[in-house]
Structures are given as structure tokens and as C-alpha cells.
């Protein structure tokens, strides 16, 4: 069956917005996992300085979530607001049970740093997506600052504990 509409091979605005919303919502869900992971970890840390640092990082991540949710709404999508809705996402940050059970600060920091590695990879994939609109790209780039700083901070913390 032939169509009278020529296909140009390019994505329509609606297709692009839908793709942007999917990318942003995936990042939002992963960041929400990060917020939850930092909060849970902070509760179980003995080191008060680490606790303060983790709670600060959770607040910063929540701010990044809010900005990404705003971008999704601007694109006409429904912003992700729950970590459990996107079941296909690997929940690295929430998987802290083994580390937390022993209340071992070093194990908790190692697990959080592993989550940071995962989150960094998710953002790098999104930033390499050539099809993102300027709205989505701007939101990802802004959130990337928090992700990069968090990753570097937790990596330094982890490596500092190994000495």
C-alpha cells in the first residue's frame, strides 16, 4: 500500500520530543535512585562528615531532578517522578543493603561510588545522543555538572579511604 506522504527520513518534531522525553525521564529515574541512595546511605553512616556530604549531594541531585522534570514538561511530556516506574533501569543506588547492613562506611562509600560510575555512563550516553533538541541538551548539560562533580567527589572519597 502506497502512502501519498513522502518520507523524508528525518524525525518529526513530535518524534523528537518523544525521544527527548524518554531520554530525560530515564535520567530523572536514575537521579531519583541517586537521591534515595544518598539519603539511605547517610542514615547508615557512622562518619558525620560523610553523612553531611551525602545529604548535601542528595539535595543537589533533587535540584537536578526538578530541572530535568521542568524540561520534560516544556517538551510536552509527563515528567518521571518515581524511581520504581521505570523497572528496566538498573537500580545501582538502591542496592546498598549489603553495604549498609554491616554499617561499614568504606563499603557504603564504595557502593555509592559504583552507583556514580553507572550514573555517569547514563549521562555520557545521553550527551552523545545527536538527536536531542536544544531544550533537552541544555537540561542534560546542566544536570551533568552535578553528576560529574558527584562522581569525582565520591571517587576521591573512595580512593582516600583505601590508604
PDB file of C-alpha atoms in Angstrom:
ATOM      1  CA  UNK A   1       0.000   0.000   0.000  1.00  0.00           C
ATOM      2  CA  UNK A   2       1.443   3.348  -1.041  1.00  0.00           C
ATOM      3  CA  UNK A   3       1.328   6.466   1.004  1.00  0.00           C
ATOM      4  CA  UNK A   4       0.787   9.874  -0.550  1.00  0.00           C
ATOM      5  CA  UNK A   5       3.012  11.416   2.113  1.00  0.00           C
ATOM      6  CA  UNK A   6       6.665  11.441   1.162  1.00  0.00           C
ATOM      7  CA  UNK A   7       9.027  10.208   3.857  1.00  0.00           C
ATOM      8  CA  UNK A   8      11.995  12.482   4.224  1.00  0.00           C
ATOM      9  CA  UNK A   9      13.916  10.181   6.534  1.00  0.00           C
ATOM     10  CA  UNK A  10      14.039  12.739   9.325  1.00  0.00           C
ATOM     11  CA  UNK A  11      12.247  12.629  12.633  1.00  0.00           C
ATOM     12  CA  UNK A  12       9.242  14.850  13.097  1.00  0.00           C
ATOM     13  CA  UNK A  13       9.048  17.349  15.940  1.00  0.00           C
ATOM     14  CA  UNK A  14       6.689  15.005  17.805  1.00  0.00           C
ATOM     15  CA  UNK A  15       9.049  12.046  17.345  1.00  0.00           C
ATOM     16  CA  UNK A  16      11.958  14.132  18.541  1.00  0.00           C
ATOM     17  CA  UNK A  17      10.071  15.460  21.573  1.00  0.00           C
ATOM     18  CA  UNK A  18       9.003  11.918  22.468  1.00  0.00           C
ATOM     19  CA  UNK A  19      12.615  10.749  22.200  1.00  0.00           C
ATOM     20  CA  UNK A  20      13.776  13.680  24.316  1.00  0.00           C
ATOM     21  CA  UNK A  21      11.160  12.905  26.966  1.00  0.00           C
ATOM     22  CA  UNK A  22      12.243   9.254  27.075  1.00  0.00           C
ATOM     23  CA  UNK A  23      15.914  10.190  27.485  1.00  0.00           C
ATOM     24  CA  UNK A  24      15.185  12.816  30.135  1.00  0.00           C
ATOM     25  CA  UNK A  25      12.798  10.568  32.080  1.00  0.00           C
ATOM     26  CA  UNK A  26      15.399   7.801  32.128  1.00  0.00           C
ATOM     27  CA  UNK A  27      17.915  10.242  33.582  1.00  0.00           C
ATOM     28  CA  UNK A  28      15.335  11.517  36.072  1.00  0.00           C
ATOM     29  CA  UNK A  29      14.572   7.998  37.332  1.00  0.00           C
ATOM     30  CA  UNK A  30      18.280   7.280  37.672  1.00  0.00           C
ATOM     31  CA  UNK A  31      18.828  10.551  39.532  1.00  0.00           C
ATOM     32  CA  UNK A  32      15.894   9.762  41.819  1.00  0.00           C
ATOM     33  CA  UNK A  33      17.629   6.461  42.578  1.00  0.00           C
ATOM     34  CA  UNK A  34      20.729   8.506  43.376  1.00  0.00           C
ATOM     35  CA  UNK A  35      18.808  10.791  45.745  1.00  0.00           C
ATOM     36  CA  UNK A  36      17.317   7.775  47.515  1.00  0.00           C
ATOM     37  CA  UNK A  37      20.683   6.028  47.649  1.00  0.00           C
ATOM     38  CA  UNK A  38      22.439   9.022  49.168  1.00  0.00           C
ATOM     39  CA  UNK A  39      19.681   9.523  51.742  1.00  0.00           C
ATOM     40  CA  UNK A  40      19.645   5.844  52.743  1.00  0.00           C
ATOM     41  CA  UNK A  41      23.418   5.737  52.913  1.00  0.00           C
ATOM     42  CA  UNK A  42      23.563   8.899  55.037  1.00  0.00           C
ATOM     43  CA  UNK A  43      21.252   7.265  57.606  1.00  0.00           C
ATOM     44  CA  UNK A  44      23.612   4.340  57.984  1.00  0.00           C
ATOM     45  CA  UNK A  45      26.979   6.073  58.015  1.00  0.00           C
ATOM     46  CA  UNK A  46      28.900   6.440  61.262  1.00  0.00           C
ATOM     47  CA  UNK A  47      31.104   9.232  59.912  1.00  0.00           C
ATOM     48  CA  UNK A  48      29.266  12.538  60.441  1.00  0.00           C
ATOM     49  CA  UNK A  49      31.228  14.337  57.728  1.00  0.00           C
ATOM     50  CA  UNK A  50      30.299  11.653  55.171  1.00  0.00           C
ATOM     51  CA  UNK A  51      26.683  11.873  56.348  1.00  0.00           C
ATOM     52  CA  UNK A  52      26.638  15.649  55.790  1.00  0.00           C
ATOM     53  CA  UNK A  53      28.294  15.215  52.397  1.00  0.00           C
ATOM     54  CA  UNK A  54      25.791  12.546  51.287  1.00  0.00           C
ATOM     55  CA  UNK A  55      22.779  14.610  52.364  1.00  0.00           C
ATOM     56  CA  UNK A  56      24.187  17.632  50.532  1.00  0.00           C
ATOM     57  CA  UNK A  57      24.685  15.518  47.401  1.00  0.00           C
ATOM     58  CA  UNK A  58      21.087  14.196  47.702  1.00  0.00           C
ATOM     59  CA  UNK A  59      19.750  17.780  47.831  1.00  0.00           C
ATOM     60  CA  UNK A  60      21.832  18.755  44.822  1.00  0.00           C
ATOM     61  CA  UNK A  61      20.600  15.730  42.875  1.00  0.00           C
ATOM     62  CA  UNK A  62      16.994  16.571  43.779  1.00  0.00           C
ATOM     63  CA  UNK A  63      17.567  20.037  42.317  1.00  0.00           C
ATOM     64  CA  UNK A  64      18.876  18.446  39.096  1.00  0.00           C
ATOM     65  CA  UNK A  65      15.765  16.209  39.009  1.00  0.00           C
ATOM     66  CA  UNK A  66      13.480  19.238  39.318  1.00  0.00           C
ATOM     67  CA  UNK A  67      15.205  20.975  36.416  1.00  0.00           C
ATOM     68  CA  UNK A  68      15.006  17.883  34.201  1.00  0.00           C
ATOM     69  CA  UNK A  69      11.330  17.444  35.099  1.00  0.00           C
ATOM     70  CA  UNK A  70      10.737  21.054  34.054  1.00  0.00           C
ATOM     71  CA  UNK A  71      12.387  20.360  30.689  1.00  0.00           C
ATOM     72  CA  UNK A  72      10.168  17.284  30.177  1.00  0.00           C
ATOM     73  CA  UNK A  73       7.077  19.395  30.879  1.00  0.00           C
ATOM     74  CA  UNK A  74       8.351  22.079  28.487  1.00  0.00           C
ATOM     75  CA  UNK A  75       8.651  19.390  25.810  1.00  0.00           C
ATOM     76  CA  UNK A  76       5.033  18.374  26.423  1.00  0.00           C
ATOM     77  CA  UNK A  77       5.799  15.148  28.253  1.00  0.00           C
ATOM     78  CA  UNK A  78       4.853  13.746  31.640  1.00  0.00           C
ATOM     79  CA  UNK A  79       7.877  14.044  33.919  1.00  0.00           C
ATOM     80  CA  UNK A  80       9.049  10.931  35.729  1.00  0.00           C
ATOM     81  CA  UNK A  81       8.533  11.267  39.470  1.00  0.00           C
ATOM     82  CA  UNK A  82       9.090   7.773  40.829  1.00  0.00           C
ATOM     83  CA  UNK A  83      12.129   5.548  40.902  1.00  0.00           C
ATOM     84  CA  UNK A  84      10.082   2.362  40.576  1.00  0.00           C
ATOM     85  CA  UNK A  85       8.015   3.241  37.496  1.00  0.00           C
ATOM     86  CA  UNK A  86      10.861   2.586  35.069  1.00  0.00           C
ATOM     87  CA  UNK A  87      11.519  -1.014  36.002  1.00  0.00           C
ATOM     88  CA  UNK A  88      14.086  -1.581  33.276  1.00  0.00           C
ATOM     89  CA  UNK A  89      16.548   0.786  34.893  1.00  0.00           C
ATOM     90  CA  UNK A  90      19.334  -0.850  36.809  1.00  0.00           C
ATOM     91  CA  UNK A  91      18.934   0.331  40.389  1.00  0.00           C
ATOM     92  CA  UNK A  92      22.531   0.595  41.455  1.00  0.00           C
ATOM     93  CA  UNK A  93      21.998   3.294  44.050  1.00  0.00           C
ATOM     94  CA  UNK A  94      19.193   1.497  45.849  1.00  0.00           C
ATOM     95  CA  UNK A  95      21.145  -1.745  46.011  1.00  0.00           C
ATOM     96  CA  UNK A  96      23.034  -0.759  49.146  1.00  0.00           C
ATOM     97  CA  UNK A  97      21.534  -3.331  51.504  1.00  0.00           C
ATOM     98  CA  UNK A  98      24.648  -5.472  51.828  1.00  0.00           C
ATOM     99  CA  UNK A  99      26.899  -2.488  52.398  1.00  0.00           C
ATOM    100  CA  UNK A 100      24.530  -0.820  54.822  1.00  0.00           C
ATOM    101  CA  UNK A 101      23.780  -3.928  56.883  1.00  0.00           C
ATOM    102  CA  UNK A 102      27.299  -4.005  58.276  1.00  0.00           C
ATOM    103  CA  UNK A 103      27.356  -0.219  58.757  1.00  0.00           C
ATOM    104  CA  UNK A 104      30.805  -0.231  57.178  1.00  0.00           C
ATOM    105  CA  UNK A 105      31.488   3.305  55.969  1.00  0.00           C
ATOM    106  CA  UNK A 106      34.092   2.134  53.474  1.00  0.00           C
ATOM    107  CA  UNK A 107      31.698  -0.415  51.930  1.00  0.00           C
ATOM    108  CA  UNK A 108      28.938   2.212  51.709  1.00  0.00           C
ATOM    109  CA  UNK A 109      31.267   4.707  50.006  1.00  0.00           C
ATOM    110  CA  UNK A 110      32.437   2.002  47.574  1.00  0.00           C
ATOM    111  CA  UNK A 111      28.836   1.135  46.688  1.00  0.00           C
ATOM    112  CA  UNK A 112      27.849   4.777  46.211  1.00  0.00           C
ATOM    113  CA  UNK A 113      30.901   5.342  44.012  1.00  0.00           C
ATOM    114  CA  UNK A 114      29.870   2.341  41.907  1.00  0.00           C
ATOM    115  CA  UNK A 115      26.450   3.964  41.516  1.00  0.00           C
ATOM    116  CA  UNK A 116      28.133   7.199  40.476  1.00  0.00           C
ATOM    117  CA  UNK A 117      30.004   5.308  37.749  1.00  0.00           C
ATOM    118  CA  UNK A 118      26.698   3.944  36.465  1.00  0.00           C
ATOM    119  CA  UNK A 119      25.034   7.366  36.558  1.00  0.00           C
ATOM    120  CA  UNK A 120      27.975   8.974  34.764  1.00  0.00           C
ATOM    121  CA  UNK A 121      27.676   6.378  31.997  1.00  0.00           C
ATOM    122  CA  UNK A 122      23.946   7.096  31.598  1.00  0.00           C
ATOM    123  CA  UNK A 123      24.641  10.800  31.226  1.00  0.00           C
ATOM    124  CA  UNK A 124      27.522  10.264  28.809  1.00  0.00           C
ATOM    125  CA  UNK A 125      25.202   8.189  26.621  1.00  0.00           C
ATOM    126  CA  UNK A 126      22.573  10.945  26.691  1.00  0.00           C
ATOM    127  CA  UNK A 127      25.142  13.636  25.905  1.00  0.00           C
ATOM    128  CA  UNK A 128      26.335  11.627  22.898  1.00  0.00           C
ATOM    129  CA  UNK A 129      22.768  11.487  21.534  1.00  0.00           C
ATOM    130  CA  UNK A 130      22.921  13.675  18.434  1.00  0.00           C
ATOM    131  CA  UNK A 131      19.119  13.739  18.147  1.00  0.00           C
ATOM    132  CA  UNK A 132      18.446  15.682  21.351  1.00  0.00           C
ATOM    133  CA  UNK A 133      16.698  19.020  20.919  1.00  0.00           C
ATOM    134  CA  UNK A 134      18.306  22.168  22.288  1.00  0.00           C
ATOM    135  CA  UNK A 135      15.875  22.120  25.248  1.00  0.00           C
ATOM    136  CA  UNK A 136      16.786  18.552  26.172  1.00  0.00           C
ATOM    137  CA  UNK A 137      20.515  19.062  25.546  1.00  0.00           C
ATOM    138  CA  UNK A 138      20.578  22.143  27.747  1.00  0.00           C
ATOM    139  CA  UNK A 139      18.812  20.270  30.581  1.00  0.00           C
ATOM    140  CA  UNK A 140      21.191  17.293  30.286  1.00  0.00           C
ATOM    141  CA  UNK A 141      24.248  19.550  30.207  1.00  0.00           C
ATOM    142  CA  UNK A 142      23.089  21.403  33.316  1.00  0.00           C
ATOM    143  CA  UNK A 143      22.405  18.187  35.240  1.00  0.00           C
ATOM    144  CA  UNK A 144      25.744  16.784  34.054  1.00  0.00           C
ATOM    145  CA  UNK A 145      27.542  19.327  36.258  1.00  0.00           C
ATOM    146  CA  UNK A 146      26.042  17.699  39.373  1.00  0.00           C
ATOM    147  CA  UNK A 147      26.723  14.207  38.074  1.00  0.00           C
ATOM    148  CA  UNK A 148      30.342  14.919  37.149  1.00  0.00           C
ATOM    149  CA  UNK A 149      31.067  16.659  40.461  1.00  0.00           C
ATOM    150  CA  UNK A 150      29.377  13.885  42.442  1.00  0.00           C
ATOM    151  CA  UNK A 151      31.257  11.204  40.572  1.00  0.00           C
ATOM    152  CA  UNK A 152      34.600  12.918  41.054  1.00  0.00           C
ATOM    153  CA  UNK A 153      33.886  13.605  44.726  1.00  0.00           C
ATOM    154  CA  UNK A 154      32.868  10.012  45.507  1.00  0.00           C
ATOM    155  CA  UNK A 155      35.804   8.642  43.509  1.00  0.00           C
ATOM    156  CA  UNK A 156      38.200  10.801  45.507  1.00  0.00           C
ATOM    157  CA  UNK A 157      36.485   9.771  48.748  1.00  0.00           C
ATOM    158  CA  UNK A 158      36.726   6.088  47.844  1.00  0.00           C
ATOM    159  CA  UNK A 159      40.386   6.307  46.863  1.00  0.00           C
ATOM    160  CA  UNK A 160      41.151   8.321  50.007  1.00  0.00           C
ATOM    161  CA  UNK A 161      39.730   5.521  52.155  1.00  0.00           C
ATOM    162  CA  UNK A 162      41.969   2.927  50.508  1.00  0.00           C
ATOM    163  CA  UNK A 163      45.089   4.357  52.086  1.00  0.00           C
TER     164      UNK A 163
END
